[in-house]
mmCIF file with all atom_site columns, C-alpha atoms in Angstrom:
data_model
loop_
_atom_site.group_PDB
_atom_site.id
_atom_site.type_symbol
_atom_site.label_atom_id
_atom_site.label_alt_id
_atom_site.label_comp_id
_atom_site.label_asym_id
_atom_site.label_entity_id
_atom_site.label_seq_id
_atom_site.pdbx_PDB_ins_code
_atom_site.Cartn_x
_atom_site.Cartn_y
_atom_site.Cartn_z
_atom_site.occupancy
_atom_site.B_iso_or_equiv
_atom_site.pdbx_formal_charge
_atom_site.auth_seq_id
_atom_site.auth_comp_id
_atom_site.auth_asym_id
_atom_site.auth_atom_id
_atom_site.pdbx_PDB_model_num
ATOM 1   C CA . MET A 1 1   ? -0.445  -0.749  22.833  1.00 81.00 ? 1   MET A CA 1
ATOM 2   C CA . LYS A 1 2   ? -0.417  -4.288  23.071  1.00 87.00 ? 2   LYS A CA 1
ATOM 3   C CA . LYS A 1 3   ? 1.643   -6.517  19.743  1.00 85.00 ? 3   LYS A CA 1
ATOM 4   C CA . TYR A 1 4   ? 0.643   -10.248 19.320  1.00 91.00 ? 4   TYR A CA 1
ATOM 5   C CA . THR A 1 5   ? 1.406   -12.075 16.434  1.00 96.00 ? 5   THR A CA 1
ATOM 6   C CA . GLU A 1 6   ? -1.053  -13.568 14.360  1.00 97.00 ? 6   GLU A CA 1
ATOM 7   C CA . PHE A 1 7   ? -0.850  -17.411 12.788  1.00 98.00 ? 7   PHE A CA 1
ATOM 8   C CA . TRP A 1 8   ? -2.482  -17.322 8.929   1.00 98.00 ? 8   TRP A CA 1
ATOM 9   C CA . THR A 1 9   ? -2.939  -20.306 6.861   1.00 98.00 ? 9   THR A CA 1
ATOM 10  C CA . ASN A 1 10  ? -4.393  -20.521 3.125   1.00 97.00 ? 10  ASN A CA 1
ATOM 11  C CA . LEU A 1 11  ? -7.645  -21.655 2.595   1.00 96.00 ? 11  LEU A CA 1
ATOM 12  C CA . THR A 1 12  ? -7.057  -24.608 -0.536  1.00 93.00 ? 12  THR A CA 1
ATOM 13  C CA . SER A 1 13  ? -10.641 -25.772 -1.110  1.00 91.00 ? 13  SER A CA 1
ATOM 14  C CA . LYS A 1 14  ? -11.466 -25.862 -4.537  1.00 92.00 ? 14  LYS A CA 1
ATOM 15  C CA . ASP A 1 15  ? -14.697 -25.742 -4.458  1.00 93.00 ? 15  ASP A CA 1
ATOM 16  C CA . PRO A 1 16  ? -17.104 -23.198 -3.724  1.00 92.00 ? 16  PRO A CA 1
ATOM 17  C CA . ARG A 1 17  ? -19.290 -25.524 -1.779  1.00 93.00 ? 17  ARG A CA 1
ATOM 18  C CA . GLN A 1 18  ? -16.712 -26.454 1.259   1.00 95.00 ? 18  GLN A CA 1
ATOM 19  C CA . ALA A 1 19  ? -15.209 -23.310 1.883   1.00 95.00 ? 19  ALA A CA 1
ATOM 20  C CA . PHE A 1 20  ? -18.152 -22.842 4.372   1.00 94.00 ? 20  PHE A CA 1
ATOM 21  C CA . ALA A 1 21  ? -16.645 -26.179 6.547   1.00 97.00 ? 21  ALA A CA 1
ATOM 22  C CA . GLU A 1 22  ? -13.015 -25.643 5.497   1.00 98.00 ? 22  GLU A CA 1
ATOM 23  C CA . ALA A 1 23  ? -13.113 -22.142 7.227   1.00 98.00 ? 23  ALA A CA 1
ATOM 24  C CA . ALA A 1 24  ? -15.256 -23.191 10.508  1.00 98.00 ? 24  ALA A CA 1
ATOM 25  C CA . LYS A 1 25  ? -12.704 -25.976 10.863  1.00 98.00 ? 25  LYS A CA 1
ATOM 26  C CA . LEU A 1 26  ? -10.270 -24.298 10.936  1.00 98.00 ? 26  LEU A CA 1
ATOM 27  C CA . GLU A 1 27  ? -11.641 -21.733 13.226  1.00 98.00 ? 27  GLU A CA 1
ATOM 28  C CA . ALA A 1 28  ? -11.843 -24.219 15.580  1.00 98.00 ? 28  ALA A CA 1
ATOM 29  C CA . ASP A 1 29  ? -8.271  -25.194 14.968  1.00 98.00 ? 29  ASP A CA 1
ATOM 30  C CA . GLY A 1 30  ? -7.388  -21.598 16.867  1.00 98.00 ? 30  GLY A CA 1
ATOM 31  C CA . TRP A 1 31  ? -5.912  -20.222 13.235  1.00 98.00 ? 31  TRP A CA 1
ATOM 32  C CA . ASP A 1 32  ? -6.220  -15.959 14.010  1.00 98.00 ? 32  ASP A CA 1
ATOM 33  C CA . GLY A 1 33  ? -6.693  -15.669 10.019  1.00 98.00 ? 33  GLY A CA 1
ATOM 34  C CA . ALA A 1 34  ? -7.198  -17.328 6.621   1.00 98.00 ? 34  ALA A CA 1
ATOM 35  C CA . VAL A 1 35  ? -6.303  -16.120 3.456   1.00 98.00 ? 35  VAL A CA 1
ATOM 36  C CA . MET A 1 36  ? -8.108  -16.910 -0.330  1.00 96.00 ? 36  MET A CA 1
ATOM 37  C CA . VAL A 1 37  ? -5.783  -16.790 -3.586  1.00 93.00 ? 37  VAL A CA 1
ATOM 38  C CA . ASP A 1 38  ? -7.584  -14.164 -6.034  1.00 93.00 ? 38  ASP A CA 1
ATOM 39  C CA . SER A 1 39  ? -6.526  -15.944 -9.311  1.00 89.00 ? 39  SER A CA 1
ATOM 40  C CA . PRO A 1 40  ? -9.719  -17.391 -11.279 1.00 85.00 ? 40  PRO A CA 1
ATOM 41  C CA . CYS A 1 41  ? -8.147  -20.324 -13.606 1.00 84.00 ? 41  CYS A CA 1
ATOM 42  C CA . MET A 1 42  ? -7.248  -21.653 -10.873 1.00 88.00 ? 42  MET A CA 1
ATOM 43  C CA . PHE A 1 43  ? -9.974  -21.647 -7.589  1.00 91.00 ? 43  PHE A CA 1
ATOM 44  C CA . PRO A 1 44  ? -13.450 -20.482 -7.212  1.00 93.00 ? 44  PRO A CA 1
ATOM 45  C CA . GLU A 1 45  ? -14.349 -16.490 -7.442  1.00 95.00 ? 45  GLU A CA 1
ATOM 46  C CA . VAL A 1 46  ? -12.353 -14.865 -3.783  1.00 96.00 ? 46  VAL A CA 1
ATOM 47  C CA . TRP A 1 47  ? -15.306 -12.779 -3.318  1.00 97.00 ? 47  TRP A CA 1
ATOM 48  C CA . ALA A 1 48  ? -18.330 -15.594 -3.267  1.00 96.00 ? 48  ALA A CA 1
ATOM 49  C CA . CYS A 1 49  ? -16.189 -17.766 -1.454  1.00 96.00 ? 49  CYS A CA 1
ATOM 50  C CA . LEU A 1 50  ? -14.547 -15.230 1.708   1.00 98.00 ? 50  LEU A CA 1
ATOM 51  C CA . ALA A 1 51  ? -18.235 -14.067 1.838   1.00 97.00 ? 51  ALA A CA 1
ATOM 52  C CA . VAL A 1 52  ? -19.258 -17.880 2.760   1.00 97.00 ? 52  VAL A CA 1
ATOM 53  C CA . CYS A 1 53  ? -16.121 -18.425 5.315   1.00 98.00 ? 53  CYS A CA 1
ATOM 54  C CA . ALA A 1 54  ? -17.722 -15.358 7.273   1.00 98.00 ? 54  ALA A CA 1
ATOM 55  C CA . GLN A 1 55  ? -20.773 -16.606 7.943   1.00 97.00 ? 55  GLN A CA 1
ATOM 56  C CA . ALA A 1 56  ? -19.116 -19.676 8.972   1.00 97.00 ? 56  ALA A CA 1
ATOM 57  C CA . THR A 1 57  ? -17.140 -18.282 10.911  1.00 98.00 ? 57  THR A CA 1
ATOM 58  C CA . SER A 1 58  ? -17.104 -15.478 13.838  1.00 98.00 ? 58  SER A CA 1
ATOM 59  C CA . ARG A 1 59  ? -13.271 -14.713 15.508  1.00 98.00 ? 59  ARG A CA 1
ATOM 60  C CA . MET A 1 60  ? -10.780 -15.300 12.605  1.00 98.00 ? 60  MET A CA 1
ATOM 61  C CA . LYS A 1 61  ? -9.899  -13.171 9.899   1.00 98.00 ? 61  LYS A CA 1
ATOM 62  C CA . LEU A 1 62  ? -10.649 -13.285 6.716   1.00 98.00 ? 62  LEU A CA 1
ATOM 63  C CA . ALA A 1 63  ? -8.108  -12.171 3.249   1.00 98.00 ? 63  ALA A CA 1
ATOM 64  C CA . THR A 1 64  ? -7.680  -11.695 -0.224  1.00 97.00 ? 64  THR A CA 1
ATOM 65  C CA . GLU A 1 65  ? -4.183  -13.033 -1.289  1.00 94.00 ? 65  GLU A CA 1
ATOM 66  C CA . VAL A 1 66  ? -3.917  -10.839 -3.532  1.00 92.00 ? 66  VAL A CA 1
ATOM 67  C CA . THR A 1 67  ? -5.855  -9.872  -5.220  1.00 94.00 ? 67  THR A CA 1
ATOM 68  C CA . ASN A 1 68  ? -4.916  -7.538  -9.128  1.00 91.00 ? 68  ASN A CA 1
ATOM 69  C CA . PRO A 1 69  ? -5.334  -4.201  -10.779 1.00 90.00 ? 69  PRO A CA 1
ATOM 70  C CA . ILE A 1 70  ? -5.565  -5.777  -13.935 1.00 89.00 ? 70  ILE A CA 1
ATOM 71  C CA . THR A 1 71  ? -8.743  -7.553  -13.637 1.00 88.00 ? 71  THR A CA 1
ATOM 72  C CA . ARG A 1 72  ? -10.410 -6.103  -11.120 1.00 90.00 ? 72  ARG A CA 1
ATOM 73  C CA . HIS A 1 73  ? -11.785 -2.470  -11.569 1.00 90.00 ? 73  HIS A CA 1
ATOM 74  C CA . PRO A 1 74  ? -10.881 -0.401  -8.161  1.00 93.00 ? 74  PRO A CA 1
ATOM 75  C CA . SER A 1 75  ? -14.521 -0.079  -7.903  1.00 91.00 ? 75  SER A CA 1
ATOM 76  C CA . VAL A 1 76  ? -15.145 -3.668  -8.332  1.00 93.00 ? 76  VAL A CA 1
ATOM 77  C CA . THR A 1 77  ? -12.708 -4.571  -5.615  1.00 95.00 ? 77  THR A CA 1
ATOM 78  C CA . ALA A 1 78  ? -13.673 -1.353  -2.977  1.00 95.00 ? 78  ALA A CA 1
ATOM 79  C CA . ALA A 1 79  ? -17.243 -2.741  -3.302  1.00 95.00 ? 79  ALA A CA 1
ATOM 80  C CA . ALA A 1 80  ? -16.204 -6.054  -3.110  1.00 97.00 ? 80  ALA A CA 1
ATOM 81  C CA . ALA A 1 81  ? -14.048 -5.235  0.244   1.00 97.00 ? 81  ALA A CA 1
ATOM 82  C CA . ALA A 1 82  ? -16.581 -2.960  1.933   1.00 96.00 ? 82  ALA A CA 1
ATOM 83  C CA . SER A 1 83  ? -20.074 -6.012  0.871   1.00 97.00 ? 83  SER A CA 1
ATOM 84  C CA . LEU A 1 84  ? -16.693 -8.816  2.750   1.00 98.00 ? 84  LEU A CA 1
ATOM 85  C CA . GLN A 1 85  ? -16.121 -5.872  6.012   1.00 97.00 ? 85  GLN A CA 1
ATOM 86  C CA . MET A 1 86  ? -19.441 -5.961  6.984   1.00 97.00 ? 86  MET A CA 1
ATOM 87  C CA . ILE A 1 87  ? -20.388 -9.644  5.952   1.00 97.00 ? 87  ILE A CA 1
ATOM 88  C CA . SER A 1 88  ? -17.953 -10.398 8.014   1.00 98.00 ? 88  SER A CA 1
ATOM 89  C CA . ASP A 1 89  ? -18.440 -8.153  11.099  1.00 98.00 ? 89  ASP A CA 1
ATOM 90  C CA . GLY A 1 90  ? -15.062 -6.134  11.147  1.00 98.00 ? 90  GLY A CA 1
ATOM 91  C CA . ARG A 1 91  ? -12.965 -9.447  9.810   1.00 98.00 ? 91  ARG A CA 1
ATOM 92  C CA . ALA A 1 92  ? -11.685 -8.704  6.323   1.00 98.00 ? 92  ALA A CA 1
ATOM 93  C CA . VAL A 1 93  ? -8.240  -7.692  5.634   1.00 98.00 ? 93  VAL A CA 1
ATOM 94  C CA . LEU A 1 94  ? -7.826  -6.749  1.533   1.00 97.00 ? 94  LEU A CA 1
ATOM 95  C CA . GLY A 1 95  ? -4.755  -8.155  0.180   1.00 97.00 ? 95  GLY A CA 1
ATOM 96  C CA . VAL A 1 96  ? -3.571  -6.049  -3.412  1.00 96.00 ? 96  VAL A CA 1
ATOM 97  C CA . GLY A 1 97  ? -0.269  -6.996  -5.604  1.00 94.00 ? 97  GLY A CA 1
ATOM 98  C CA . ARG A 1 98  ? 0.619   -6.120  -9.379  1.00 92.00 ? 98  ARG A CA 1
ATOM 99  C CA . GLY A 1 99  ? -0.931  -9.718  -10.076 1.00 86.00 ? 99  GLY A CA 1
ATOM 100 C CA . ASP A 1 100 ? 0.789   -12.815 -10.476 1.00 81.00 ? 100 ASP A CA 1
ATOM 101 C CA . SER A 1 101 ? -0.760  -15.702 -11.822 1.00 82.00 ? 101 SER A CA 1
ATOM 102 C CA . ALA A 1 102 ? -4.171  -14.058 -12.093 1.00 82.00 ? 102 ALA A CA 1
ATOM 103 C CA . LEU A 1 103 ? -2.163  -12.491 -15.159 1.00 85.00 ? 103 LEU A CA 1
ATOM 104 C CA . ALA A 1 104 ? 0.449   -15.441 -15.975 1.00 86.00 ? 104 ALA A CA 1
ATOM 105 C CA . TYR A 1 105 ? -2.805  -17.881 -17.353 1.00 83.00 ? 105 TYR A CA 1
ATOM 106 C CA . VAL A 1 106 ? -4.048  -15.259 -19.138 1.00 85.00 ? 106 VAL A CA 1
ATOM 107 C CA . GLY A 1 107 ? -1.738  -13.701 -21.058 1.00 87.00 ? 107 GLY A CA 1
ATOM 108 C CA . ALA A 1 108 ? -0.863  -10.800 -18.647 1.00 86.00 ? 108 ALA A CA 1
ATOM 109 C CA . SER A 1 109 ? 1.910   -9.214  -17.245 1.00 88.00 ? 109 SER A CA 1
ATOM 110 C CA . SER A 1 110 ? 1.585   -7.549  -13.706 1.00 90.00 ? 110 SER A CA 1
ATOM 111 C CA . MET A 1 111 ? 0.874   -3.995  -14.212 1.00 89.00 ? 111 MET A CA 1
ATOM 112 C CA . PRO A 1 112 ? 4.223   -1.127  -13.251 1.00 90.00 ? 112 PRO A CA 1
ATOM 113 C CA . ILE A 1 113 ? 5.082   0.234   -10.071 1.00 93.00 ? 113 ILE A CA 1
ATOM 114 C CA . SER A 1 114 ? 3.606   3.903   -11.067 1.00 91.00 ? 114 SER A CA 1
ATOM 115 C CA . ALA A 1 115 ? 0.274   2.722   -12.858 1.00 89.00 ? 115 ALA A CA 1
ATOM 116 C CA . PHE A 1 116 ? -0.585  0.666   -9.504  1.00 92.00 ? 116 PHE A CA 1
ATOM 117 C CA . GLU A 1 117 ? 0.432   3.253   -7.512  1.00 94.00 ? 117 GLU A CA 1
ATOM 118 C CA . HIS A 1 118 ? -2.599  5.693   -9.071  1.00 92.00 ? 118 HIS A CA 1
ATOM 119 C CA . TYR A 1 119 ? -4.743  1.870   -8.973  1.00 92.00 ? 119 TYR A CA 1
ATOM 120 C CA . LEU A 1 120 ? -3.952  2.226   -4.963  1.00 95.00 ? 120 LEU A CA 1
ATOM 121 C CA . GLU A 1 121 ? -4.868  5.753   -4.773  1.00 93.00 ? 121 GLU A CA 1
ATOM 122 C CA . VAL A 1 122 ? -8.080  5.583   -6.124  1.00 92.00 ? 122 VAL A CA 1
ATOM 123 C CA . LEU A 1 123 ? -8.660  1.637   -4.675  1.00 94.00 ? 123 LEU A CA 1
ATOM 124 C CA . GLN A 1 124 ? -8.515  3.933   -1.286  1.00 95.00 ? 124 GLN A CA 1
ATOM 125 C CA . THR A 1 125 ? -10.776 7.103   -2.255  1.00 92.00 ? 125 THR A CA 1
ATOM 126 C CA . CYS A 1 126 ? -12.953 4.114   -3.731  1.00 92.00 ? 126 CYS A CA 1
ATOM 127 C CA . LEU A 1 127 ? -12.943 2.606   0.021   1.00 94.00 ? 127 LEU A CA 1
ATOM 128 C CA . ARG A 1 128 ? -13.725 5.984   1.990   1.00 93.00 ? 128 ARG A CA 1
ATOM 129 C CA . GLY A 1 129 ? -16.888 6.916   -0.157  1.00 90.00 ? 129 GLY A CA 1
ATOM 130 C CA . GLU A 1 130 ? -15.122 9.361   -1.749  1.00 91.00 ? 130 GLU A CA 1
ATOM 131 C CA . MET A 1 131 ? -16.111 10.973  -4.951  1.00 88.00 ? 131 MET A CA 1
ATOM 132 C CA . VAL A 1 132 ? -13.749 9.220   -8.094  1.00 86.00 ? 132 VAL A CA 1
ATOM 133 C CA . ASP A 1 133 ? -13.091 11.271  -10.604 1.00 82.00 ? 133 ASP A CA 1
ATOM 134 C CA . MET A 1 134 ? -14.588 10.389  -13.663 1.00 77.00 ? 134 MET A CA 1
ATOM 135 C CA . GLU A 1 135 ? -11.394 10.102  -15.937 1.00 77.00 ? 135 GLU A CA 1
ATOM 136 C CA . ASP A 1 136 ? -9.822  8.109   -13.536 1.00 71.00 ? 136 ASP A CA 1
ATOM 137 C CA . ALA A 1 137 ? -12.196 5.556   -13.254 1.00 75.00 ? 137 ALA A CA 1
ATOM 138 C CA . SER A 1 138 ? -12.987 5.106   -17.215 1.00 74.00 ? 138 SER A CA 1
ATOM 139 C CA . ALA A 1 139 ? -8.383  5.166   -17.387 1.00 76.00 ? 139 ALA A CA 1
ATOM 140 C CA . MET A 1 140 ? -8.154  1.796   -15.843 1.00 76.00 ? 140 MET A CA 1
ATOM 141 C CA . VAL A 1 141 ? -11.777 -0.134  -18.144 1.00 76.00 ? 141 VAL A CA 1
ATOM 142 C CA . VAL A 1 142 ? -10.591 -1.429  -21.109 1.00 68.00 ? 142 VAL A CA 1
ATOM 143 C CA . ASN A 1 143 ? -12.031 -0.022  -24.642 1.00 64.00 ? 143 ASN A CA 1
ATOM 144 C CA . ALA A 1 144 ? -13.663 2.540   -21.910 1.00 62.00 ? 144 ALA A CA 1
ATOM 145 C CA . LYS A 1 145 ? -14.901 6.016   -23.730 1.00 63.00 ? 145 LYS A CA 1
ATOM 146 C CA . ALA A 1 146 ? -13.370 8.675   -22.323 1.00 60.00 ? 146 ALA A CA 1
ATOM 147 C CA . GLY A 1 147 ? -14.274 12.124  -21.407 1.00 57.00 ? 147 GLY A CA 1
ATOM 148 C CA . VAL A 1 148 ? -17.707 10.106  -20.036 1.00 51.00 ? 148 VAL A CA 1
ATOM 149 C CA . THR A 1 149 ? -18.989 12.263  -17.167 1.00 50.00 ? 149 THR A CA 1
ATOM 150 C CA . THR A 1 150 ? -22.656 11.969  -17.249 1.00 46.00 ? 150 THR A CA 1
ATOM 151 C CA . TRP A 1 151 ? -24.377 8.137   -15.302 1.00 43.00 ? 151 TRP A CA 1
ATOM 152 C CA . PRO A 1 152 ? -27.067 7.243   -16.912 1.00 46.00 ? 152 PRO A CA 1
ATOM 153 C CA . SER A 1 153 ? -30.467 6.777   -15.956 1.00 39.00 ? 153 SER A CA 1
ATOM 154 C CA . VAL A 1 154 ? -31.686 5.208   -13.157 1.00 40.00 ? 154 VAL A CA 1
ATOM 155 C CA . ARG A 1 155 ? -35.703 4.088   -12.956 1.00 46.00 ? 155 ARG A CA 1
ATOM 156 C CA . GLY A 1 156 ? -36.177 6.339   -15.249 1.00 46.00 ? 156 GLY A CA 1
ATOM 157 C CA . ARG A 1 157 ? -34.972 9.123   -13.758 1.00 43.00 ? 157 ARG A CA 1
ATOM 158 C CA . PRO A 1 158 ? -32.947 11.313  -16.192 1.00 44.00 ? 158 PRO A CA 1
ATOM 159 C CA . ALA A 1 159 ? -29.268 11.685  -16.066 1.00 45.00 ? 159 ALA A CA 1
ATOM 160 C CA . ALA A 1 160 ? -27.342 13.716  -13.374 1.00 46.00 ? 160 ALA A CA 1
ATOM 161 C CA . ALA A 1 161 ? -25.670 16.254  -15.638 1.00 42.00 ? 161 ALA A CA 1
#
């Protein structure tokens, strides 16, 4: 397999309506990839902007820089990343970290490494489309009721047991 260097840059628009044009220009300028910071107090919603950027480009990879486990439940991150992967025809890259500015602006601190490792395991399970233990999933939601083992009914169908 041939290895080569990729050249990446940042998407910097703070107006999601301008992300489309910015991404198109970056791709035209020859960048291999672009990242957008996932810090809601500083930038617009990362997944919405990356989806718009995917529509404006055809070659350039798009990534989160970086999403975090405190403000994003692993099921939410997995669904967003999988959606971007479909929209971009396989050009999505998921960057995940323990937390920085997104947490600092809401008075929270980074996730401990042991908890982060567990988060990544649950996230990878979701990304593979496998079942996640409900206790694992609910443990990552603030004020979740532990031990819930059924899903609510959908469109009048009874809940699964």
